[in-house]
Each structure stands twice: as C-alpha cells, then as structure tokens.
Coordinates of N, CA and C in Angstrom, one line a residue:
X1 N 44.1 71.7 5.1 CA 44.3 70.9 3.9 C 44.5 69.4 4.3
X2 N 43.4 68.6 4.2 CA 43.4 67.2 4.6 C 42.9 66.4 3.4
X3 N 43.1 65.1 3.4 CA 42.5 64.3 2.3 C 41.0 64.5 2.1
X4 N 40.3 64.9 3.2 CA 38.8 65.1 3.0 C 38.6 66.4 2.1
X5 N 39.3 67.5 2.4 CA 39.1 68.7 1.6 C 39.5 68.4 0.2
X6 N 40.5 67.6 -0.1 CA 41.0 67.3 -1.4 C 39.9 66.5 -2.1
X7 N 39.2 65.6 -1.4 CA 38.1 64.8 -2.0 C 37.0 65.7 -2.3
X8 N 36.6 66.6 -1.4 CA 35.5 67.5 -1.7 C 35.8 68.4 -2.9
X9 N 36.9 69.0 -2.9 CA 37.3 69.9 -4.0 C 37.5 69.1 -5.3
X10 N 38.1 68.0 -5.3 CA 38.5 67.3 -6.5 C 37.5 66.2 -7.0
X11 N 36.6 65.8 -6.2 CA 35.7 64.7 -6.6 C 34.2 65.0 -6.3
X12 N 33.8 65.4 -5.1 CA 32.4 65.6 -4.8 C 31.7 66.6 -5.7
X13 N 32.3 67.8 -5.8 CA 31.7 68.8 -6.6 C 31.7 68.5 -8.1
X14 N 32.9 67.9 -8.6 CA 32.9 67.5 -10.0 C 31.9 66.4 -10.3
X15 N 31.6 65.5 -9.4 CA 30.6 64.4 -9.6 C 29.2 65.1 -9.8
X16 N 28.9 66.1 -8.9 CA 27.6 66.8 -9.0 C 27.5 67.5 -10.4
X17 N 28.5 68.2 -10.8 CA 28.5 68.9 -12.1 C 28.4 67.9 -13.3
X18 N 29.2 66.8 -13.1 CA 29.2 65.8 -14.2 C 27.8 65.2 -14.4
X19 N 27.1 64.9 -13.3 CA 25.8 64.3 -13.4 C 24.8 65.3 -14.0
X20 N 25.0 66.6 -13.6 CA 24.2 67.6 -14.3 C 24.4 67.7 -15.8
X21 N 25.7 67.6 -16.2 CA 26.1 67.6 -17.6 C 25.5 66.4 -18.4
X22 N 25.6 65.3 -17.7 CA 25.0 64.0 -18.4 C 23.5 64.2 -18.6
X23 N 22.8 64.9 -17.7 CA 21.4 65.0 -17.8 C 20.9 66.1 -18.8
X24 N 21.8 66.8 -19.4 CA 21.4 67.9 -20.4 C 21.5 67.3 -21.8
X25 N 20.8 67.9 -22.7 CA 20.8 67.4 -24.1 C 22.1 67.7 -24.8
X26 N 22.7 68.9 -24.6 CA 23.9 69.3 -25.3 C 25.1 68.5 -24.8
X27 N 26.1 68.2 -25.6 CA 27.2 67.4 -25.3 C 28.5 68.3 -25.0
X28 N 28.4 69.6 -25.2 CA 29.6 70.4 -25.0 C 30.0 70.4 -23.5
X29 N 29.1 70.4 -22.6 CA 29.4 70.4 -21.2 C 30.0 69.0 -20.8
X30 N 29.5 68.0 -21.5 CA 30.1 66.6 -21.2 C 31.6 66.6 -21.5
X31 N 31.9 67.2 -22.7 CA 33.3 67.2 -23.1 C 34.2 68.0 -22.1
X32 N 33.6 69.1 -21.6 CA 34.4 70.0 -20.6 C 34.7 69.1 -19.3
X33 N 33.6 68.5 -18.8 CA 33.8 67.7 -17.5 C 34.6 66.5 -17.7
X34 N 34.5 65.9 -18.9 CA 35.3 64.7 -19.2 C 36.8 65.1 -19.3
X35 N 37.1 66.2 -19.8 CA 38.5 66.7 -19.8 C 39.0 66.9 -18.4
X36 N 38.1 67.4 -17.5 CA 38.5 67.5 -16.1 C 38.8 66.1 -15.5
X37 N 38.0 65.1 -15.7 CA 38.2 63.8 -15.1 C 39.4 63.2 -15.6
X38 N 39.8 63.4 -16.9 CA 41.0 62.9 -17.4 C 42.2 63.4 -16.6
X39 N 42.2 64.8 -16.5 CA 43.4 65.4 -15.8 C 43.4 65.0 -14.3
X40 N 42.2 65.0 -13.7 CA 42.1 64.6 -12.3 C 42.5 63.1 -12.1
X41 N 42.1 62.3 -13.0 CA 42.4 60.9 -12.9 C 43.9 60.6 -13.1
X42 N 44.6 61.3 -14.0 CA 46.0 61.2 -14.2 C 46.8 61.6 -12.9
X43 N 46.4 62.7 -12.3 CA 47.0 63.2 -11.1 C 46.8 62.2 -9.9
X44 N 45.5 61.8 -9.7 CA 45.2 60.9 -8.6 C 45.9 59.5 -8.8
X45 N 45.9 59.0 -10.0 CA 46.4 57.6 -10.2 C 47.9 57.6 -10.1
X46 N 48.6 58.6 -10.6 CA 50.0 58.6 -10.7 C 50.7 59.1 -9.3
X47 N 49.8 59.7 -8.5 CA 50.4 60.2 -7.2 C 49.8 59.4 -6.0
X48 N 49.2 58.3 -6.2 CA 48.6 57.5 -5.1 C 49.7 57.2 -4.0
X49 N 50.9 57.0 -4.4 CA 52.0 56.6 -3.5 C 52.3 57.7 -2.5
X50 N 52.0 59.0 -2.8 CA 52.3 60.1 -2.0 C 51.7 60.0 -0.6
X51 N 50.5 59.3 -0.5 CA 49.8 59.2 0.7 C 50.6 58.5 1.8
X52 N 51.6 57.8 1.4 CA 52.4 57.1 2.4 C 53.6 57.9 3.0
X53 N 53.7 59.1 2.5 CA 54.9 59.9 3.0 C 54.6 60.5 4.4
X54 N 55.6 61.2 4.9 CA 55.4 61.7 6.3 C 54.4 62.8 6.4
X55 N 54.1 63.2 7.6 CA 53.0 64.2 7.9 C 53.2 65.5 7.3
X56 N 54.5 66.1 7.4 CA 54.7 67.4 6.8 C 54.6 67.3 5.3
X57 N 55.1 66.3 4.7 CA 55.0 66.2 3.2 C 53.6 66.0 2.8
X58 N 52.8 65.3 3.6 CA 51.4 65.0 3.3 C 50.6 66.3 3.3
X59 N 50.8 67.1 4.3 CA 50.1 68.4 4.4 C 50.3 69.3 3.2
X60 N 51.6 69.4 2.8 CA 52.0 70.2 1.7 C 51.4 69.6 0.4
X61 N 51.4 68.3 0.3 CA 50.9 67.6 -0.9 C 49.4 67.9 -1.0
X62 N 48.7 67.7 0.1 CA 47.2 68.0 0.1 C 46.9 69.4 -0.3
X63 N 47.7 70.4 0.1 CA 47.5 71.8 -0.3 C 47.7 71.9 -1.8
X64 N 48.8 71.3 -2.3 CA 49.1 71.4 -3.7 C 48.0 70.7 -4.5
X65 N 47.5 69.6 -4.1 CA 46.5 68.8 -4.8 C 45.2 69.6 -4.8
X66 N 44.9 70.2 -3.6 CA 43.6 71.0 -3.5 C 43.6 72.2 -4.5
X67 N 44.7 72.9 -4.6 CA 44.7 74.1 -5.5 C 44.8 73.7 -6.9
X68 N 45.5 72.5 -7.2 CA 45.5 72.0 -8.5 C 44.1 71.6 -9.1
X69 N 43.4 70.9 -8.2 CA 42.0 70.6 -8.6 C 41.1 71.8 -8.8
X70 N 41.3 72.8 -7.9 CA 40.5 74.0 -8.1 C 40.9 74.7 -9.5
X71 N 42.2 74.7 -9.8 CA 42.6 75.3 -11.0 C 42.0 74.5 -12.2
X72 N 41.9 73.2 -12.1 CA 41.4 72.4 -13.2 C 39.9 72.7 -13.4
X73 N 39.1 72.9 -12.3 CA 37.7 72.9 -12.5 C 37.0 74.2 -12.4
X74 N 37.6 75.3 -11.9 CA 37.0 76.6 -11.8 C 36.8 77.2 -13.2
X75 N 35.7 77.8 -13.4 CA 35.4 78.4 -14.8 C 36.4 79.6 -15.0
X76 N 36.9 80.2 -14.0 CA 37.8 81.4 -14.2 C 39.2 81.0 -14.6
X77 N 39.6 79.8 -14.2 CA 40.9 79.3 -14.6 C 40.8 78.3 -15.7
X78 N 39.8 77.4 -15.6 CA 39.5 76.5 -16.7 C 40.8 75.6 -17.1
X79 N 41.5 75.2 -16.1 CA 42.7 74.5 -16.3 C 42.6 73.2 -17.1
X80 N 41.4 72.5 -16.9 CA 41.2 71.2 -17.6 C 41.1 71.5 -19.1
X81 N 40.5 72.6 -19.5 CA 40.4 72.9 -20.9 C 41.8 73.3 -21.5
X82 N 42.6 74.0 -20.7 CA 43.9 74.3 -21.2 C 44.8 73.1 -21.4
X83 N 44.7 72.1 -20.4 CA 45.4 70.9 -20.6 C 44.9 70.1 -21.8
X84 N 43.6 70.1 -22.0 CA 43.0 69.5 -23.2 C 43.5 70.1 -24.5
X85 N 43.4 71.4 -24.6 CA 43.8 72.2 -25.8 C 45.3 72.1 -26.2
X86 N 46.1 72.2 -25.1 CA 47.6 72.4 -25.4 C 48.4 71.1 -25.2
X87 N 47.8 70.1 -24.5 CA 48.6 68.9 -24.3 C 47.9 67.6 -24.9
X88 N 46.6 67.4 -24.5 CA 45.9 66.2 -25.0 C 45.7 66.2 -26.5
X89 N 45.1 67.2 -27.0 CA 44.8 67.2 -28.5 C 46.0 67.1 -29.4
X90 N 47.0 68.0 -29.2 CA 48.1 67.9 -30.1 C 49.1 66.8 -29.9
X91 N 49.3 66.4 -28.6 CA 50.4 65.4 -28.3 C 49.9 64.0 -27.9
X92 N 49.0 64.0 -27.0 CA 48.6 62.7 -26.4 C 47.7 61.9 -27.3
X93 N 46.6 62.5 -27.8 CA 45.6 61.8 -28.5 C 46.1 61.1 -29.8
X94 N 46.9 61.8 -30.6 CA 47.4 61.1 -31.8 C 48.2 59.8 -31.5
X95 N 48.8 59.7 -30.4 CA 49.6 58.5 -30.0 C 48.6 57.4 -29.5
X96 N 47.6 57.8 -28.7 CA 46.8 56.9 -28.0 C 45.6 56.3 -28.9
X97 N 45.1 57.1 -29.9 CA 44.0 56.7 -30.7 C 44.2 55.3 -31.3
X98 N 45.3 55.1 -32.1 CA 45.5 53.8 -32.7 C 45.5 52.7 -31.6
X99 N 46.2 53.0 -30.5 CA 46.3 52.0 -29.5 C 45.0 51.5 -28.9
X100 N 44.1 52.5 -28.6 CA 42.8 52.2 -28.1 C 41.9 51.5 -29.0
X101 N 42.0 51.8 -30.3 CA 41.2 51.1 -31.4 C 41.6 49.6 -31.4
X102 N 42.9 49.3 -31.3 CA 43.4 47.9 -31.2 C 42.9 47.3 -29.9
X103 N 43.0 48.0 -28.8 CA 42.7 47.5 -27.5 C 41.2 47.1 -27.4
X104 N 40.3 47.8 -28.1 CA 38.9 47.5 -28.0 C 38.7 46.0 -28.4
X105 N 39.3 45.6 -29.5 CA 39.1 44.2 -29.9 C 39.8 43.2 -28.9
X106 N 41.0 43.6 -28.4 CA 41.7 42.7 -27.5 C 40.9 42.6 -26.1
X107 N 40.3 43.8 -25.7 CA 39.6 43.8 -24.5 C 38.4 42.8 -24.5
X108 N 37.7 42.8 -25.6 CA 36.6 41.9 -25.8 C 37.0 40.4 -25.7
X109 N 38.1 40.1 -26.4 CA 38.7 38.8 -26.3 C 39.1 38.4 -24.9
X110 N 39.8 39.3 -24.3 CA 40.2 39.0 -22.9 C 39.1 38.8 -21.9
X111 N 38.0 39.6 -22.1 CA 36.8 39.4 -21.2 C 36.2 38.0 -21.4
X112 N 36.1 37.6 -22.7 CA 35.6 36.3 -23.0 C 36.4 35.2 -22.4
X113 N 37.7 35.3 -22.4 CA 38.6 34.3 -21.9 C 38.5 34.3 -20.3
X114 N 38.5 35.5 -19.7 CA 38.5 35.6 -18.3 C 37.2 35.1 -17.7
X115 N 36.1 35.2 -18.5 CA 34.8 34.7 -18.0 C 34.7 33.2 -17.8
X116 N 35.7 32.5 -18.3 CA 35.7 31.1 -18.1 C 35.7 30.8 -16.6
X117 N 34.7 30.0 -16.2 CA 34.6 29.8 -14.7 C 35.8 29.2 -14.0
X118 N 36.5 28.3 -14.6 CA 37.7 27.7 -14.0 C 38.8 28.7 -13.8
X119 N 39.0 29.5 -14.9 CA 40.0 30.5 -14.8 C 39.7 31.6 -13.7
X120 N 38.4 32.0 -13.7 CA 38.0 33.0 -12.8 C 38.2 32.5 -11.3
X121 N 37.9 31.3 -11.1 CA 38.0 30.8 -9.7 C 39.5 30.7 -9.3
X122 N 40.4 30.4 -10.2 CA 41.8 30.3 -9.8 C 42.3 31.8 -9.6
X123 N 41.9 32.7 -10.4 CA 42.3 34.1 -10.3 C 41.8 34.6 -8.9
X124 N 40.6 34.3 -8.6 CA 40.0 34.8 -7.4 C 40.6 34.3 -6.2
X125 N 41.0 33.0 -6.2 CA 41.6 32.4 -5.0 C 43.0 33.0 -4.8
X126 N 43.7 33.3 -5.9 CA 45.0 34.0 -5.8 C 44.8 35.4 -5.3
X127 N 43.8 36.1 -5.7 CA 43.5 37.4 -5.4 C 43.2 37.6 -3.9
X128 N 42.5 36.6 -3.3 CA 42.0 36.7 -1.9 C 43.2 36.7 -1.0
X129 N 44.3 36.0 -1.4 CA 45.5 36.0 -0.5 C 46.4 37.1 -0.6
X130 N 46.2 38.1 -1.5 CA 47.0 39.2 -1.7 C 46.9 40.2 -0.5
X131 N 47.9 41.0 -0.3 CA 47.8 42.1 0.7 C 46.7 43.1 0.3
X132 N 45.9 43.6 1.3 CA 44.9 44.6 0.9 C 45.4 45.8 0.1
X133 N 46.6 46.3 0.4 CA 47.2 47.4 -0.3 C 47.3 47.1 -1.8
X134 N 47.8 45.9 -2.1 CA 47.9 45.4 -3.5 C 46.5 45.2 -4.1
X135 N 45.6 44.7 -3.4 CA 44.2 44.6 -3.9 C 43.7 45.9 -4.3
X136 N 43.9 46.9 -3.5 CA 43.4 48.3 -3.8 C 44.1 48.8 -5.0
X137 N 45.4 48.6 -5.1 CA 46.1 49.1 -6.3 C 45.6 48.4 -7.6
X138 N 45.3 47.1 -7.5 CA 44.7 46.4 -8.7 C 43.4 47.0 -9.1
X139 N 42.5 47.2 -8.0 CA 41.2 47.8 -8.3 C 41.3 49.1 -9.0
X140 N 42.2 50.0 -8.4 CA 42.3 51.4 -9.0 C 42.9 51.3 -10.5
X141 N 43.8 50.3 -10.7 CA 44.3 50.2 -12.1 C 43.2 49.7 -13.0
X142 N 42.4 48.8 -12.6 CA 41.3 48.3 -13.4 C 40.3 49.5 -13.7
X143 N 40.1 50.3 -12.7 CA 39.1 51.3 -12.8 C 39.5 52.6 -13.5
X144 N 40.8 52.8 -13.7 CA 41.3 54.0 -14.3 C 42.1 53.9 -15.6
X145 N 42.9 52.9 -15.8 CA 43.8 52.9 -16.9 C 43.1 52.9 -18.2
X146 N 42.3 51.9 -18.5 CA 41.6 51.8 -19.8 C 40.6 53.0 -19.9
X147 N 39.8 53.2 -18.9 CA 38.9 54.4 -19.0 C 39.6 55.7 -19.3
X148 N 40.8 55.9 -18.7 CA 41.5 57.2 -19.0 C 41.9 57.2 -20.5
X149 N 42.4 56.1 -21.0 CA 42.8 56.1 -22.4 C 41.6 56.4 -23.3
X150 N 40.5 55.7 -23.0 CA 39.3 55.8 -23.8 C 38.7 57.2 -23.7
X151 N 38.8 57.8 -22.5 CA 38.3 59.2 -22.3 C 39.1 60.2 -23.2
X152 N 40.4 60.0 -23.2 CA 41.2 60.9 -24.0 C 40.8 60.8 -25.5
X153 N 40.6 59.6 -26.0 CA 40.1 59.5 -27.4 C 38.7 60.1 -27.5
X154 N 37.8 60.0 -26.6 CA 36.5 60.5 -26.7 C 36.5 62.0 -26.8
X155 N 37.2 62.7 -26.0 CA 37.2 64.1 -26.0 C 37.9 64.7 -27.2
X156 N 38.6 63.9 -28.0 CA 39.3 64.4 -29.2 C 38.5 64.0 -30.4
X157 N 37.4 63.4 -30.3 CA 36.5 63.1 -31.5 C 35.3 64.0 -31.5
X158 N 34.7 64.1 -32.6 CA 33.5 65.1 -32.8 C 32.2 64.5 -32.2
X159 N 32.2 63.2 -32.1 CA 30.9 62.6 -31.6 C 30.8 62.8 -30.1
X160 N 29.7 63.4 -29.7 CA 29.5 63.7 -28.3 C 28.9 62.6 -27.5
X161 N 28.4 61.6 -28.1 CA 27.8 60.4 -27.4 C 28.8 59.7 -26.6
X162 N 30.0 59.5 -27.1 CA 31.0 58.8 -26.3 C 31.5 59.6 -25.1
X163 N 31.5 60.9 -25.2 CA 31.8 61.8 -24.1 C 30.8 61.6 -23.0
X164 N 29.5 61.5 -23.3 CA 28.5 61.3 -22.3 C 28.7 59.9 -21.6
X165 N 29.0 58.9 -22.5 CA 29.2 57.5 -21.9 C 30.3 57.5 -20.9
X166 N 31.5 58.1 -21.2 CA 32.6 58.0 -20.3 C 32.4 59.0 -19.1
X167 N 31.7 60.1 -19.4 CA 31.5 61.0 -18.2 C 30.6 60.3 -17.2
X168 N 29.6 59.5 -17.7 CA 28.7 58.7 -16.8 C 29.6 57.7 -16.0
X169 N 30.5 57.1 -16.7 CA 31.4 56.1 -16.0 C 32.2 56.8 -14.9
X170 N 32.8 58.0 -15.2 CA 33.7 58.6 -14.2 C 32.9 59.1 -13.0
X171 N 31.6 59.6 -13.3 CA 30.8 60.0 -12.2 C 30.5 58.8 -11.3
X172 N 30.1 57.7 -11.9 CA 29.8 56.5 -11.1 C 31.1 55.9 -10.3
X173 N 32.2 55.9 -11.0 CA 33.4 55.4 -10.4 C 33.9 56.4 -9.3
X174 N 33.7 57.7 -9.5 CA 34.0 58.6 -8.4 C 33.2 58.4 -7.1
X175 N 31.9 58.1 -7.3 CA 31.0 57.8 -6.2 C 31.5 56.5 -5.5
X176 N 31.8 55.5 -6.3 CA 32.2 54.2 -5.8 C 33.5 54.4 -5.0
X177 N 34.4 55.2 -5.6 CA 35.7 55.4 -4.9 C 35.5 56.1 -3.6
X178 N 34.6 57.1 -3.5 CA 34.4 57.7 -2.2 C 33.8 56.8 -1.2
X179 N 32.8 56.0 -1.6 CA 32.2 55.0 -0.7 C 33.2 54.0 -0.2
X180 N 34.0 53.5 -1.2 CA 35.0 52.4 -0.8 C 36.1 53.0 0.1
X181 N 36.5 54.2 -0.2 CA 37.5 54.9 0.6 C 37.1 55.0 2.0
X182 N 35.8 55.3 2.2 CA 35.2 55.5 3.5 C 35.1 54.2 4.3
X183 N 34.6 53.1 3.6 CA 34.2 51.9 4.4 C 35.4 50.9 4.4
X184 N 36.4 51.1 3.6 CA 37.5 50.1 3.5 C 38.3 50.0 4.8
X185 N 38.3 51.1 5.6 CA 38.9 51.0 6.9 C 38.2 50.0 7.9
X186 N 36.9 49.8 7.6 CA 36.2 48.9 8.5 C 36.0 47.6 7.9
X187 N 35.8 47.5 6.5 CA 35.5 46.2 5.9 C 36.6 45.7 5.0
X188 N 37.7 46.5 4.8 CA 38.8 46.1 3.9 C 39.4 44.8 4.2
X189 N 39.5 44.4 5.4 CA 40.1 43.1 5.8 C 39.2 41.9 5.5
X190 N 38.0 42.1 5.3 CA 37.0 41.0 5.1 C 37.3 40.4 3.7
X191 N 37.5 39.0 3.7 CA 37.7 38.4 2.4 C 36.5 38.6 1.4
X192 N 36.8 39.0 0.2 CA 35.8 39.2 -0.8 C 35.4 40.7 -0.9
X193 N 35.9 41.6 0.0 CA 35.5 43.0 -0.1 C 36.0 43.6 -1.4
X194 N 37.3 43.4 -1.8 CA 37.8 44.0 -3.0 C 37.3 43.3 -4.2
X195 N 36.9 42.0 -4.1 CA 36.4 41.3 -5.2 C 35.0 41.9 -5.6
X196 N 34.2 42.3 -4.6 CA 32.9 42.9 -4.9 C 33.1 44.3 -5.5
X197 N 34.1 45.0 -5.0 CA 34.4 46.4 -5.5 C 34.9 46.3 -7.0
X198 N 35.7 45.3 -7.3 CA 36.2 45.2 -8.7 C 35.0 44.8 -9.6
X199 N 34.2 43.9 -9.1 CA 33.0 43.4 -9.9 C 32.1 44.6 -10.2
X200 N 31.9 45.5 -9.2 CA 31.0 46.6 -9.4 C 31.7 47.6 -10.4
X201 N 33.0 47.7 -10.3 CA 33.7 48.6 -11.3 C 33.6 48.1 -12.7
X202 N 33.8 46.8 -12.8 CA 33.8 46.2 -14.2 C 32.4 46.3 -14.8
X203 N 31.4 46.1 -13.9 CA 30.0 46.2 -14.3 C 29.7 47.6 -14.8

C-alpha cells in the first residue's frame, strides 16, 4: 500500500473509464463517473495534509484510501452512487445549487478583472516567491474547489450535457495531476513551473 497503488486504484482506472463514458452517446454513465470524481475529489482534497505524517500512519492511510477508492468505484459495491443517493442529492445539493448559480456570475467578473495585465503581473511576481508547498496547495485549490461544487450541481440536474462537460474536466485534471505529481520532484523548484500548471488547469 503505497501512494502509487492509491493513484492507480483511485485515479488511473477511473480516468480510463471516464474517458470511455465521455465518448459514448448516453449520459447515464457520465453521471455515474462524475459522482465518483466528486467523492474522490473530496477525499483527496481534504486529506492532502495526511501525506506529511509519519511512516506508520502513512502506510495505514494508504491502505484505507486504497480500499475506500475501490469501494467507491467497483460495480459490486458502487459506493459513489450510494454517496450520491443518500448524501449529495438530499443534503448537499440543495445547499450548494443557489451558491453555484450566484458564483457563475461572480466567476466571470473575477476572471475579467484578473485578466488585466498589470494585476496579473503583480500576482505572478508575488506567486513566484511563495514556498513550493504553498504553490501546490493554491494549484489544487484552483483545480478542485469550484469544479467540485459545479459537479455536485451537475449530477443533481436532469440535463446530461453538463455531466459530460465536468466529467471531461475531471479526466483531464486527473491526467494533469498525475503528470505534475511525477515531474514536480525534478522541476518543482524551477520558477514558473506552478504558473504553467495553473495556467493549464484554468485553460
């Protein structure tokens, strides 16, 4: 039970299945896999800090995470659907839907303001001098928080098109995360590395 086995179980296989789902005409499989990515994203994002704990704790955490991801994605257990049916739909979605609708307008305004060249350059200069660990945290926050909220809204609406859209995003972000996780040990200290990663995520 290592971080690699957790990535294979929780990310590599789901990316493959998600890409297959995106390429089919029906949207039911999109909803199923989007439900998985919501649950997986919540677990991964909220437990990122566990990686810094001691070796014994790390091994047990990897084991727990490995079996949790299997429970979420295997068709025999179908944990992601259970989470969706009994937690997301009745409790989380009604609270988040109005918030995301308001955020859509705010996000567009924020993007227009941030795209101002002078502001972008100041933000970038400040970002370059941050610790790499903080840069990584900012990148993960940009890549997961709003997409998670939007995905929860998508799976609770009847329109399947938005499920396909966000499933495509999570598949691409999952690939980007794996590539970045692999090369950041070699290139993470180079100025501009996380700037490029964030730019690709926003794109």
